[in-house]
Coordinates of C-alpha atoms in Angstrom, one line a residue:
Chain A
M1 CA -36.6 -9.2 -102.3
K2 CA -38.0 -10.6 -98.8
I3 CA -39.5 -13.6 -98.9
G4 CA -42.0 -14.5 -95.7
I5 CA -41.8 -18.0 -94.1
P6 CA -44.0 -18.9 -91.3
K7 CA -42.4 -20.6 -88.6
A8 CA -45.2 -23.4 -88.2
F9 CA -46.6 -26.6 -90.3
L10 CA -43.8 -27.9 -92.6
Y11 CA -41.2 -25.5 -91.6
Y12 CA -40.3 -28.0 -88.9
R13 CA -39.8 -30.8 -92.2
Y14 CA -38.1 -28.1 -94.6
R15 CA -36.4 -25.2 -93.0
E16 CA -32.8 -25.9 -94.5
L17 CA -34.1 -27.2 -97.4
W18 CA -36.8 -23.7 -97.8
Q19 CA -33.7 -21.3 -96.3
T20 CA -30.6 -22.5 -98.5
F21 CA -33.2 -22.1 -101.6
F22 CA -34.3 -19.0 -101.3
Q23 CA -30.6 -18.1 -100.0
E24 CA -29.3 -19.3 -103.0
I25 CA -31.2 -17.4 -105.8
G26 CA -30.4 -14.5 -103.6
C27 CA -33.6 -13.7 -101.7
E28 CA -33.8 -13.2 -98.3
I29 CA -35.2 -14.8 -95.4
V30 CA -37.6 -13.3 -92.8
T31 CA -38.9 -16.0 -90.8
S32 CA -41.6 -15.7 -87.8
Q33 CA -41.3 -16.0 -84.6
D34 CA -41.3 -18.6 -82.3
T35 CA -45.2 -19.4 -81.9
N36 CA -46.9 -17.5 -78.6
R37 CA -50.3 -16.8 -77.2
A38 CA -50.9 -13.6 -79.3
M39 CA -50.6 -15.3 -82.6
L40 CA -52.6 -18.4 -82.1
L41 CA -55.2 -15.9 -80.4
A42 CA -55.1 -13.9 -84.1
G43 CA -55.0 -17.1 -85.7
T44 CA -58.2 -18.6 -84.2
K45 CA -59.7 -15.6 -84.9
D46 CA -59.0 -16.1 -88.4
S47 CA -59.6 -19.4 -89.0
I48 CA -63.2 -21.5 -88.9
D49 CA -64.0 -23.3 -85.5
E50 CA -63.4 -26.9 -87.4
S51 CA -59.2 -26.1 -88.5
C52 CA -56.9 -27.6 -86.2
L53 CA -54.8 -26.2 -83.6
P54 CA -51.5 -26.1 -86.1
A55 CA -53.9 -24.8 -88.8
K56 CA -55.0 -22.0 -86.6
I57 CA -51.6 -21.4 -85.5
Y58 CA -50.1 -21.0 -89.2
L59 CA -52.6 -18.2 -89.6
G60 CA -51.2 -16.8 -87.1
H61 CA -47.5 -16.5 -88.0
V62 CA -49.0 -15.6 -91.4
R63 CA -50.4 -12.7 -90.1
S64 CA -47.3 -12.1 -88.3
L65 CA -45.2 -11.7 -91.5
I66 CA -47.5 -9.7 -93.8
D67 CA -46.5 -6.3 -93.1
G68 CA -42.5 -7.8 -92.9
C69 CA -41.6 -9.0 -96.3
D70 CA -42.7 -8.7 -100.2
H71 CA -43.9 -11.9 -100.4
I72 CA -44.8 -15.3 -98.5
F73 CA -44.4 -18.8 -98.9
V74 CA -47.6 -20.6 -98.8
P75 CA -46.7 -24.1 -100.3
R76 CA -49.2 -26.5 -101.2
F77 CA -48.6 -30.3 -100.8
E78 CA -50.6 -32.7 -102.3
N79 CA -48.8 -36.2 -102.4
F80 CA -45.8 -37.6 -102.9
G81 CA -47.2 -40.8 -104.8
K82 CA -50.1 -42.7 -104.9
N83 CA -50.4 -43.8 -101.4
D84 CA -48.2 -41.5 -100.3
V85 CA -51.0 -38.7 -98.9
M86 CA -50.4 -35.2 -97.5
C87 CA -53.1 -34.2 -95.3
D88 CA -56.0 -31.9 -97.0
R89 CA -55.1 -29.1 -94.6
F90 CA -51.9 -28.8 -96.9
M91 CA -53.5 -29.4 -100.1
G92 CA -55.4 -26.6 -99.1
L93 CA -53.4 -24.2 -97.2
H94 CA -52.2 -21.8 -100.3
D95 CA -55.6 -21.4 -100.5
I96 CA -57.3 -21.1 -97.4
V97 CA -54.3 -18.5 -96.7
R98 CA -55.5 -16.2 -100.0
N99 CA -58.4 -15.9 -99.1
V100 CA -58.1 -15.0 -95.4
Y101 CA -56.0 -12.2 -96.2
P102 CA -56.5 -11.0 -99.5
E103 CA -53.9 -8.0 -99.2
A104 CA -50.7 -10.9 -98.5
S105 CA -48.7 -11.5 -101.3
L106 CA -48.0 -15.3 -101.9
I107 CA -45.7 -17.7 -103.5
G108 CA -45.8 -21.1 -103.5
F109 CA -45.8 -24.6 -105.9
D110 CA -48.3 -27.6 -106.7
L111 CA -46.1 -30.6 -105.3
A112 CA -48.8 -33.6 -106.1
S113 CA -46.4 -36.5 -107.5
T114 CA -49.4 -38.3 -108.8
E115 CA -50.0 -35.3 -111.3
H116 CA -46.5 -35.0 -112.3
K117 CA -45.9 -32.3 -110.4
S118 CA -42.7 -33.3 -108.0
Q119 CA -40.4 -31.3 -106.5
W120 CA -38.4 -30.2 -109.1
Q121 CA -41.0 -29.1 -111.3
A122 CA -42.7 -27.5 -108.3
Y123 CA -39.2 -25.4 -107.5
L124 CA -38.7 -24.2 -111.2
G125 CA -42.3 -23.3 -111.2
L126 CA -41.1 -21.5 -107.7
G127 CA -38.6 -20.2 -109.8
K128 CA -39.9 -18.8 -112.6
T129 CA -42.5 -16.7 -110.6
L130 CA -39.4 -15.0 -108.6
G131 CA -38.0 -14.7 -112.3
K132 CA -35.2 -16.6 -112.1
G133 CA -33.6 -19.5 -114.7
A134 CA -34.1 -22.5 -115.3
I135 CA -30.1 -24.2 -113.9
E136 CA -29.9 -20.9 -111.2
V137 CA -33.0 -22.6 -109.8
L138 CA -31.8 -26.2 -109.8
L139 CA -28.4 -25.3 -108.5
A140 CA -30.1 -24.2 -105.9
L141 CA -32.3 -26.8 -104.9
R142 CA -29.6 -28.8 -105.3
R143 CA -27.9 -27.4 -102.6
A144 CA -30.6 -26.9 -100.8
R145 CA -31.6 -30.5 -100.7
L146 CA -28.3 -31.6 -99.7
A147 CA -28.3 -28.8 -96.4
Q148 CA -31.0 -30.8 -95.6
E149 CA -30.0 -34.0 -95.9
A150 CA -26.9 -32.9 -93.7
A151 CA -29.2 -31.5 -91.2
D152 CA -31.0 -34.0 -91.1
Q153 CA -28.5 -36.4 -90.4
K154 CA -26.9 -34.8 -87.9
R155 CA -30.5 -34.4 -85.7
Q156 CA -30.1 -38.3 -86.3
R157 CA -26.7 -39.2 -85.4
Q158 CA -27.1 -36.7 -82.1
Q159 CA -30.7 -39.1 -81.3
N160 CA -28.8 -41.9 -82.1
E161 CA -26.2 -40.8 -79.5
L162 CA -29.5 -40.3 -76.8
F163 CA -30.7 -44.0 -77.3
R164 CA -27.7 -45.3 -76.1
Q165 CA -27.6 -43.1 -72.7
Q166 CA -29.2 -44.7 -69.4
G167 CA -32.2 -43.7 -67.9
V168 CA -35.6 -43.2 -69.2
K169 CA -36.1 -42.6 -72.2
I170 CA -39.6 -41.4 -74.1
L171 CA -40.2 -41.9 -77.8
L172 CA -42.7 -38.7 -78.8
A173 CA -44.3 -39.8 -81.8
A174 CA -46.3 -37.4 -83.5
Q175 CA -46.5 -34.5 -86.3
P176 CA -42.9 -32.8 -86.2
Y177 CA -44.9 -29.6 -85.9
L178 CA -46.5 -30.4 -82.6
I179 CA -43.2 -32.1 -81.4
H180 CA -41.1 -29.2 -81.7
D181 CA -43.3 -26.0 -82.0
P182 CA -42.1 -24.7 -78.4
Y183 CA -45.5 -23.5 -77.4
V184 CA -47.2 -26.5 -78.5
G185 CA -44.8 -29.0 -77.9
G186 CA -42.2 -26.6 -76.3
P187 CA -43.7 -27.9 -73.0
L188 CA -44.6 -31.2 -72.7
T189 CA -40.5 -31.8 -73.7
A190 CA -40.0 -29.5 -70.9
M191 CA -42.1 -31.5 -68.5
I192 CA -40.5 -34.8 -70.3
R193 CA -36.9 -33.4 -68.9
E194 CA -37.8 -31.6 -65.8
Q195 CA -39.1 -35.2 -64.3
G196 CA -35.8 -37.0 -65.6
A197 CA -36.2 -38.4 -68.3
I198 CA -34.5 -38.3 -72.3
P199 CA -37.5 -36.7 -75.0
L200 CA -36.3 -38.2 -78.8
Y201 CA -38.3 -37.3 -81.4
S202 CA -40.0 -39.9 -84.0
D203 CA -39.0 -37.2 -87.1
H204 CA -35.5 -37.0 -85.7
C205 CA -35.2 -41.0 -87.6
C206 CA -34.4 -41.8 -90.9
R207 CA -37.5 -41.0 -92.9
R208 CA -37.1 -43.2 -95.4
Q209 CA -36.4 -46.4 -92.8
C210 CA -39.7 -45.1 -91.0
R211 CA -41.9 -45.4 -94.3
K212 CA -40.7 -49.0 -94.4
R213 CA -40.9 -49.9 -91.4
A214 CA -44.0 -48.4 -90.7
L215 CA -45.7 -51.7 -92.9
E216 CA -44.4 -53.8 -89.4
I217 CA -48.0 -51.6 -87.6
C218 CA -50.4 -51.3 -90.2
G219 CA -50.1 -52.2 -93.9
N220 CA -52.3 -49.3 -95.9
L221 CA -51.3 -46.0 -93.9
Y222 CA -52.5 -43.4 -95.9
W223 CA -50.8 -40.1 -94.9
I224 CA -47.2 -39.7 -95.5
M225 CA -46.2 -37.9 -92.0
N226 CA -48.3 -40.5 -89.8
K227 CA -46.4 -43.2 -91.6
E228 CA -43.2 -41.6 -90.6
S229 CA -44.4 -41.3 -86.8
V230 CA -45.7 -44.9 -86.6
G231 CA -42.1 -46.0 -88.7
A232 CA -40.4 -44.7 -85.4
I233 CA -42.7 -46.7 -83.0
A234 CA -41.9 -50.0 -85.2
M235 CA -38.1 -49.1 -85.4
H236 CA -37.4 -47.7 -81.4
R237 CA -40.2 -49.8 -79.9
H238 CA -37.9 -51.6 -77.7
Q239 CA -35.2 -48.8 -77.2
V240 CA -37.0 -46.7 -75.1
D241 CA -39.3 -47.1 -71.9
G242 CA -42.4 -45.2 -73.1
I243 CA -44.5 -43.4 -76.3
I244 CA -46.3 -40.7 -75.9
L245 CA -48.6 -39.8 -78.7
L246 CA -49.5 -36.3 -79.3
A247 CA -52.4 -34.9 -80.8
A248 CA -53.8 -31.5 -81.6
Y249 CA -57.3 -31.3 -81.7
P250 CA -59.1 -32.2 -84.4
C251 CA -56.7 -33.7 -86.1
G252 CA -58.1 -36.4 -88.6
S253 CA -55.5 -38.4 -89.5
D254 CA -53.7 -38.5 -86.0
A255 CA -57.5 -39.5 -84.3
L256 CA -57.1 -42.2 -86.7
V257 CA -54.0 -43.5 -86.1
N258 CA -53.4 -43.6 -82.7
E259 CA -56.3 -45.2 -82.1
L260 CA -54.4 -47.6 -83.9
V261 CA -51.5 -47.4 -82.4
L262 CA -52.9 -47.9 -79.2
R263 CA -54.7 -51.1 -80.3
K264 CA -51.7 -53.1 -81.8
V265 CA -48.7 -51.7 -79.9
K266 CA -48.8 -53.8 -77.0
D267 CA -45.3 -54.4 -75.8
V268 CA -44.8 -50.9 -74.5
P269 CA -46.9 -48.8 -72.5
V270 CA -48.2 -45.6 -75.0
I271 CA -50.1 -42.9 -74.0
Q272 CA -52.1 -40.3 -75.9
I273 CA -52.2 -36.2 -75.7
I274 CA -54.3 -34.4 -76.9
L275 CA -53.5 -30.5 -77.0
D276 CA -55.7 -28.0 -77.8
E277 CA -56.2 -24.2 -77.2
Q278 CA -57.5 -24.3 -74.1
Q279 CA -55.5 -27.2 -72.8
S280 CA -54.8 -25.7 -69.3
E281 CA -50.9 -26.8 -68.1
S282 CA -51.7 -28.3 -65.5
G283 CA -53.6 -31.7 -66.9
L284 CA -50.8 -32.3 -69.1
A285 CA -48.4 -31.9 -66.4
T286 CA -50.6 -34.7 -63.7
R287 CA -50.5 -37.2 -67.1
V288 CA -46.7 -36.6 -67.9
E289 CA -45.6 -37.0 -64.6
S290 CA -47.7 -40.3 -63.7
F291 CA -46.9 -41.1 -67.1
I292 CA -43.0 -41.3 -66.2
D293 CA -43.4 -42.0 -62.5
I294 CA -45.3 -45.4 -64.2
L295 CA -41.9 -46.3 -66.4
K296 CA -39.8 -45.9 -64.0
E297 CA -40.8 -47.6 -61.5
R298 CA -41.2 -50.3 -63.9
K299 CA -37.4 -50.1 -64.9
R300 CA -36.7 -50.1 -61.9
V301 CA -38.4 -53.7 -61.0
S302 CA -37.5 -55.1 -64.1
A303 CA -33.7 -54.3 -62.9
Chain B
M1 CA -53.9 -43.5 -38.8
I2 CA -53.9 -41.3 -35.7
A3 CA -55.2 -38.1 -37.3
E4 CA -57.8 -37.5 -40.5
E5 CA -59.9 -35.2 -42.1
Y6 CA -62.1 -35.1 -45.4
I7 CA -63.3 -32.1 -46.2
W8 CA -64.6 -30.0 -49.3
T9 CA -62.4 -27.2 -50.6
E10 CA -66.1 -25.2 -52.0
G11 CA -63.6 -23.5 -54.0
N12 CA -61.1 -21.8 -51.8
P13 CA -57.8 -24.6 -51.5
I14 CA -55.9 -21.8 -49.2
E15 CA -59.0 -21.8 -46.5
A16 CA -59.6 -25.8 -46.7
V17 CA -55.4 -26.5 -46.0
K18 CA -55.4 -24.1 -43.3
N19 CA -58.3 -26.1 -42.1
L20 CA -57.3 -29.6 -42.5
L21 CA -54.8 -28.1 -40.1
R22 CA -56.2 -26.5 -37.5
S23 CA -58.3 -29.9 -37.5
L24 CA -55.7 -32.7 -37.7
K25 CA -53.8 -30.6 -34.9
E26 CA -56.6 -30.9 -32.6
S27 CA -56.6 -34.2 -33.0
L28 CA -53.4 -34.8 -32.8
D29 CA -53.6 -32.9 -28.9
K30 CA -56.1 -35.1 -27.7
L31 CA -53.3 -38.0 -28.5
Q32 CA -52.3 -39.5 -24.9
E33 CA -48.5 -39.4 -26.7
E34 CA -47.0 -36.3 -28.0
A35 CA -47.1 -36.8 -31.9
E36 CA -44.4 -34.9 -34.2
V37 CA -45.0 -34.2 -38.0
C38 CA -41.8 -35.8 -39.4
A39 CA -42.8 -35.3 -43.0
V40 CA -45.6 -33.7 -45.5
G41 CA -47.3 -34.8 -48.9
T42 CA -49.7 -33.2 -51.0
T43 CA -51.2 -34.6 -54.1
G44 CA -54.5 -33.7 -56.4
S45 CA -55.2 -30.9 -58.1
A46 CA -54.1 -28.2 -55.6
R47 CA -50.8 -30.2 -54.9
K48 CA -48.5 -27.2 -55.9
L49 CA -50.2 -24.7 -54.2
A50 CA -51.2 -26.9 -51.0
G51 CA -47.3 -28.0 -51.1
V52 CA -45.9 -24.6 -51.0
M53 CA -48.3 -24.0 -48.7
L54 CA -46.4 -26.4 -46.2
G55 CA -43.1 -26.3 -47.4
A56 CA -43.8 -30.8 -48.5
D57 CA -41.5 -33.1 -49.0
A58 CA -43.3 -34.9 -51.5
V59 CA -45.7 -32.9 -54.2
K60 CA -47.0 -35.7 -56.5
N61 CA -49.9 -36.3 -58.9
E62 CA -52.9 -37.9 -57.2
I63 CA -52.4 -41.3 -60.1
T64 CA -49.1 -42.4 -58.5
A65 CA -50.4 -40.8 -55.1
H66 CA -53.8 -43.5 -55.6
G67 CA -51.6 -46.0 -56.9
V68 CA -49.1 -46.1 -53.5
G69 CA -51.7 -45.3 -50.8
T70 CA -53.9 -48.4 -52.2
L71 CA -50.9 -51.1 -52.9
S72 CA -50.0 -50.3 -48.9
R73 CA -53.5 -52.0 -48.3
Y74 CA -54.0 -53.7 -50.6
P75 CA -50.6 -55.6 -52.1
D76 CA -52.3 -57.7 -54.8
A77 CA -55.2 -54.8 -56.2
R78 CA -54.4 -54.9 -60.3
T79 CA -57.6 -52.5 -61.1
I80 CA -58.3 -49.3 -59.1
F81 CA -61.2 -47.3 -59.9
E82 CA -61.1 -43.8 -58.9
I83 CA -64.0 -41.3 -58.7
G84 CA -62.8 -38.4 -56.8
G85 CA -64.5 -34.7 -56.7
Q86 CA -63.5 -33.6 -60.3
D87 CA -61.9 -36.3 -62.4
A88 CA -62.3 -39.9 -62.4
K89 CA -59.1 -42.3 -63.2
L90 CA -58.6 -46.0 -64.0
I91 CA -55.1 -47.8 -62.7
L92 CA -54.0 -50.6 -64.0
I93 CA -51.7 -52.6 -61.6
N94 CA -49.2 -55.6 -62.2
D95 CA -47.8 -57.2 -60.1
G96 CA -47.5 -53.9 -57.7
V97 CA -46.6 -51.8 -60.5
I98 CA -48.7 -49.0 -62.2
V99 CA -48.7 -50.5 -65.7
D100 CA -51.2 -48.6 -67.4
Y101 CA -54.1 -45.4 -66.3
A102 CA -56.4 -43.3 -68.0
M103 CA -57.8 -40.3 -66.7
N104 CA -61.4 -38.4 -68.3
T105 CA -60.5 -35.9 -70.6
L106 CA -62.2 -33.0 -71.3
C107 CA -65.7 -33.5 -69.6
A108 CA -66.7 -33.8 -66.1
A109 CA -69.1 -36.7 -66.2
G110 CA -69.4 -39.3 -64.3
T111 CA -67.0 -37.4 -61.7
G112 CA -68.2 -36.4 -58.1
A113 CA -68.7 -33.1 -59.5
F114 CA -71.4 -34.3 -61.6
L115 CA -73.4 -36.3 -58.6
S116 CA -73.7 -33.5 -56.2
S117 CA -75.0 -31.1 -58.6
Q118 CA -77.6 -33.8 -59.7
A119 CA -78.2 -34.1 -55.8
K120 CA -78.8 -30.5 -55.7
R121 CA -81.1 -30.5 -58.2
L122 CA -83.2 -33.1 -56.4
G123 CA -83.0 -31.2 -53.2
I124 CA -81.0 -33.8 -51.4
A125 CA -77.8 -34.5 -50.2
V126 CA -75.2 -36.3 -52.1
E127 CA -74.0 -38.2 -48.9
E128 CA -77.6 -39.6 -48.8
M129 CA -77.5 -40.1 -52.5
G130 CA -76.2 -44.1 -52.2
D131 CA -78.8 -45.1 -49.2
M132 CA -81.7 -43.8 -51.8
A133 CA -80.9 -45.3 -54.6
L134 CA -80.7 -48.6 -52.8
R135 CA -84.2 -48.5 -51.8
S136 CA -85.2 -48.2 -55.8
L137 CA -86.9 -50.8 -56.6
A138 CA -87.0 -49.8 -60.2
P139 CA -83.9 -47.5 -61.2
A140 CA -84.9 -44.9 -64.0
K141 CA -82.9 -45.2 -67.4
I142 CA -80.8 -42.6 -67.4
A143 CA -78.4 -41.8 -70.6
A144 CA -74.8 -41.7 -69.3
R145 CA -72.8 -40.0 -72.0
C146 CA -72.8 -36.8 -71.0
T147 CA -73.8 -34.8 -68.2
V148 CA -76.1 -32.6 -70.2
F149 CA -77.9 -35.2 -71.9
A150 CA -78.2 -37.1 -68.3
E151 CA -79.9 -34.2 -65.9
S152 CA -82.3 -33.4 -69.0
D153 CA -83.2 -37.5 -69.2
M154 CA -83.2 -36.8 -65.8
V155 CA -86.0 -34.2 -65.8
H156 CA -87.8 -36.0 -68.5
K157 CA -87.9 -39.5 -66.1
A158 CA -88.9 -37.0 -62.9
Q159 CA -92.3 -35.3 -65.1
S160 CA -93.0 -38.8 -66.2
G161 CA -93.3 -39.9 -63.2
Y162 CA -90.3 -41.5 -61.6
R163 CA -89.9 -41.7 -57.8
K164 CA -87.0 -40.3 -56.6
E165 CA -85.1 -42.7 -55.4
D166 CA -85.6 -44.3 -58.8
L167 CA -83.9 -41.4 -60.3
V168 CA -81.1 -40.9 -58.0
A169 CA -80.6 -45.4 -58.6
G170 CA -80.4 -44.2 -61.8
L171 CA -77.8 -41.7 -61.7
C172 CA -75.7 -44.1 -60.4
S173 CA -75.5 -46.3 -62.6
A174 CA -75.2 -43.3 -65.2
V175 CA -71.9 -43.2 -63.5
V176 CA -70.7 -46.6 -63.6
T177 CA -72.0 -46.6 -67.7
N178 CA -69.9 -43.8 -67.9
Y179 CA -67.3 -44.4 -66.1
L180 CA -66.4 -48.0 -67.7
N181 CA -67.3 -46.6 -71.2
N182 CA -64.9 -43.7 -71.1
L183 CA -61.9 -44.7 -69.2
G184 CA -62.8 -48.3 -69.2
K185 CA -62.7 -48.9 -73.2
G186 CA -59.8 -50.8 -74.5
K187 CA -58.9 -52.3 -71.2
V188 CA -58.8 -55.3 -69.5
I189 CA -60.2 -55.0 -65.7
Q190 CA -58.8 -57.9 -63.5
P191 CA -59.7 -58.9 -60.0
P192 CA -58.6 -57.7 -56.9
V193 CA -61.2 -54.3 -58.0
V194 CA -60.7 -51.4 -55.3
F195 CA -63.0 -48.6 -56.0
Q196 CA -62.1 -45.4 -54.0
G197 CA -62.9 -41.7 -54.2
G198 CA -65.1 -39.6 -52.3
V199 CA -67.5 -41.4 -54.6
S200 CA -66.6 -44.6 -53.3
K201 CA -68.5 -43.7 -50.1
N202 CA -71.7 -44.3 -51.9
P203 CA -72.6 -48.3 -52.2
A204 CA -75.1 -47.6 -54.9
V205 CA -71.9 -47.1 -57.2
A206 CA -70.1 -49.7 -55.8
R207 CA -72.9 -51.9 -56.4
A208 CA -73.3 -50.8 -59.9
F209 CA -69.4 -51.0 -61.0
E210 CA -69.8 -54.9 -59.4
K211 CA -72.9 -55.4 -61.3
E212 CA -71.2 -54.2 -64.5
T213 CA -68.1 -56.2 -64.4
G214 CA -69.1 -59.3 -62.5
L215 CA -66.0 -58.6 -60.1
P216 CA -66.7 -58.3 -56.5
V217 CA -65.5 -54.6 -55.2
I218 CA -63.3 -53.8 -52.3
V219 CA -64.5 -50.3 -50.6
D220 CA -61.8 -49.4 -48.2
E221 CA -63.0 -47.8 -44.9
N222 CA -61.0 -45.2 -45.7
S223 CA -61.2 -45.9 -49.5
H224 CA -61.8 -41.6 -49.5
L225 CA -58.3 -41.2 -48.0
M226 CA -56.0 -43.4 -50.0
G227 CA -54.6 -40.0 -52.7
A228 CA -54.2 -38.5 -49.0
I229 CA -52.6 -42.2 -47.6
G230 CA -50.2 -42.7 -50.5
A231 CA -48.7 -38.9 -50.7
A232 CA -48.1 -39.8 -47.0
I233 CA -45.9 -42.6 -47.6
L234 CA -44.3 -41.2 -50.5
A235 CA -43.6 -37.6 -47.9
Q236 CA -41.9 -40.7 -45.7
R237 CA -39.9 -41.6 -48.4
A238 CA -38.5 -38.3 -49.2
A239 CA -39.0 -36.8 -46.1
A240 CA -35.8 -33.9 -45.5
G241 CA -36.0 -33.7 -41.9
R242 CA -37.4 -30.4 -41.5
V243 CA -39.5 -29.6 -38.8
F244 CA -43.1 -28.6 -39.7
D245 CA -44.9 -25.8 -37.6
F246 CA -49.0 -25.9 -37.5
R247 CA -48.8 -22.3 -37.1
A248 CA -48.9 -22.4 -40.7
A249 CA -52.3 -22.4 -40.6
E250 CA -52.4 -18.8 -38.9
R251 CA -50.2 -17.1 -41.8
T252 CA -52.1 -15.1 -44.4
F253 CA -52.0 -17.0 -47.5
S254 CA -52.8 -15.0 -50.7
T255 CA -52.5 -15.4 -54.9
R256 CA -53.2 -13.2 -57.1
A257 CA -53.4 -14.1 -61.0
Y258 CA -52.1 -11.8 -64.0
E259 CA -51.4 -11.3 -67.4
C260 CA -47.9 -10.5 -68.1
G261 CA -47.4 -8.6 -70.4
G262 CA -43.3 -8.7 -70.2
C263 CA -43.7 -10.9 -74.1
A264 CA -46.4 -12.0 -76.4
N265 CA -47.0 -15.2 -74.9
Q266 CA -49.7 -13.5 -72.4
C267 CA -48.8 -16.1 -69.9
E268 CA -51.2 -15.6 -66.8
V269 CA -48.7 -15.8 -63.7
V270 CA -50.1 -17.1 -60.3
C271 CA -48.2 -15.0 -57.9
F272 CA -48.4 -16.9 -54.3
Y273 CA -47.9 -14.9 -51.0
Q274 CA -47.4 -15.2 -47.3
D275 CA -48.0 -12.9 -45.3
G276 CA -47.3 -10.3 -48.2
V277 CA -44.0 -11.6 -49.5
L278 CA -44.6 -13.5 -53.0
L279 CA -43.0 -17.4 -52.0
D280 CA -43.3 -18.7 -55.7
T281 CA -44.8 -18.0 -59.1
W282 CA -46.8 -20.8 -61.7
G283 CA -47.6 -20.2 -65.0
N284 CA -45.5 -18.5 -66.5
R285 CA -43.5 -19.8 -69.4
C286 CA -40.5 -18.8 -69.1
P287 CA -38.4 -16.9 -66.2
N288 CA -39.0 -13.2 -68.0
Y289 CA -41.8 -12.2 -66.2
D290 CA -42.3 -8.3 -64.0
R291 CA -41.1 -9.4 -60.9
Q292 CA -41.5 -6.3 -59.8
K293 CA -45.6 -6.6 -61.0
A294 CA -45.2 -10.1 -59.4
A295 CA -44.1 -8.7 -55.8
L296 CA -46.8 -6.6 -55.3
V297 CA -50.2 -7.8 -53.3
G298 CA -53.2 -7.1 -54.8

């Protein structure tokens, strides 16, 4: 059985978990390609105007998978607890996809801890729809979680090495699906490297610690993924030369939380870059270049 | 400064660069002593294109260039207001180091382009606007948050009988309110304040800045050239010792943009040719664009 996984949104948070899980229960995986302009255009065409850029991209990925697999995996994430909520976009995603592409066969689960739909319950349900027994599913989930944890830890270790390196270091604090999407955050990280600076990623930090440390900047952040990126700022603000807040237009939670960060974090240079589907790269280059010039100059003067 | 020129791009940066070269050459030829060009720097929206054309030693973004230029004249400056043709910037400086900046994002309200389009609508030259506005005794209040609103507001005010100088005065203060609301949001504006860019030549805008901020605003006689001065200083620092040839003005440069079909990214590749030979390309996200297609001069 071929399972299609869109390479967008939470793929950048759960890649190893999902891949290992499906492999362990004996499924073949088809991952969509890296985001490209054709996918973005297709996704934009199939979306409503008000949809955010990454959601448009997600639909483009789903569309590209329709003919290449038996089922497309589109899970629903609601919350991980009372005050650890996902953006509404993730709550509605499964239904949006089902309505936009009625011809696609979707599989997924509901993850809503407040309604007793925890991770293992979610995956048990998913396994059941694929005709897999509970023990097989739980064993697969266990291995998948270990795989994800190992991969996360490896990324954290590699990043910790970078923190110790010399040079201008910039923390990219944003949703992982913006930072790591080659079409969205890719040009930005390339520009940072081209300017001789080192990009560091908010999602390559320990998530559990980040969620705790986010309290230092704001006591009642509601969205779990924003907590994680804000927590990374709290953890590393004194180890980096500057912070770039990356947001996609029109992301509601980022609009609110980034504004909060801009007002509260005053001891390290911060800029916000908002991406949309029309963004020309020259405007982006001017902003990034001048920000890095500022950081280099500050470093030179303080040294 | 031994030679200077300030011209409009008029949608054709290649021709503008050539005209600049011709004019600078003329000024240099008139000098008593012989002058030599040791380094070339470019900045602004067409910095890359002009940089390739001239083999520039420094190609720098306009924020850094403006900061460096201004600091060379006013080492104590803390705040720079810059309003150019296409965008507006606010640069904050601490101890001679740029520490923060803001730039207008998706909207061109409050830039030179806004003023010149309104000037056209009123049938006056953009250069006249400042002096005309200063003659106004009762400036019209014009909505400043958006160009489109400002324009319809202006039409209403005109039809209700406001005099032209009152409208122009209203437009000039609208630029300032818009600038401070958009770029100045959350920033602390410290003196000395330097106002530069093409729009700084408009004395009514400079006065409106003083009124709104309550701070004296310095406008240098070369305020329109600060970015160029900064680029020149950066070029001097980066000079590679190449000999510059004014004959660039007589070469044929052309550009052609095409949508690359090499992969699904469909990048818009801009090809830049000198005398029919491909000199550079940009816009492509990867090096796998169709080189043969790019090499063809369109």
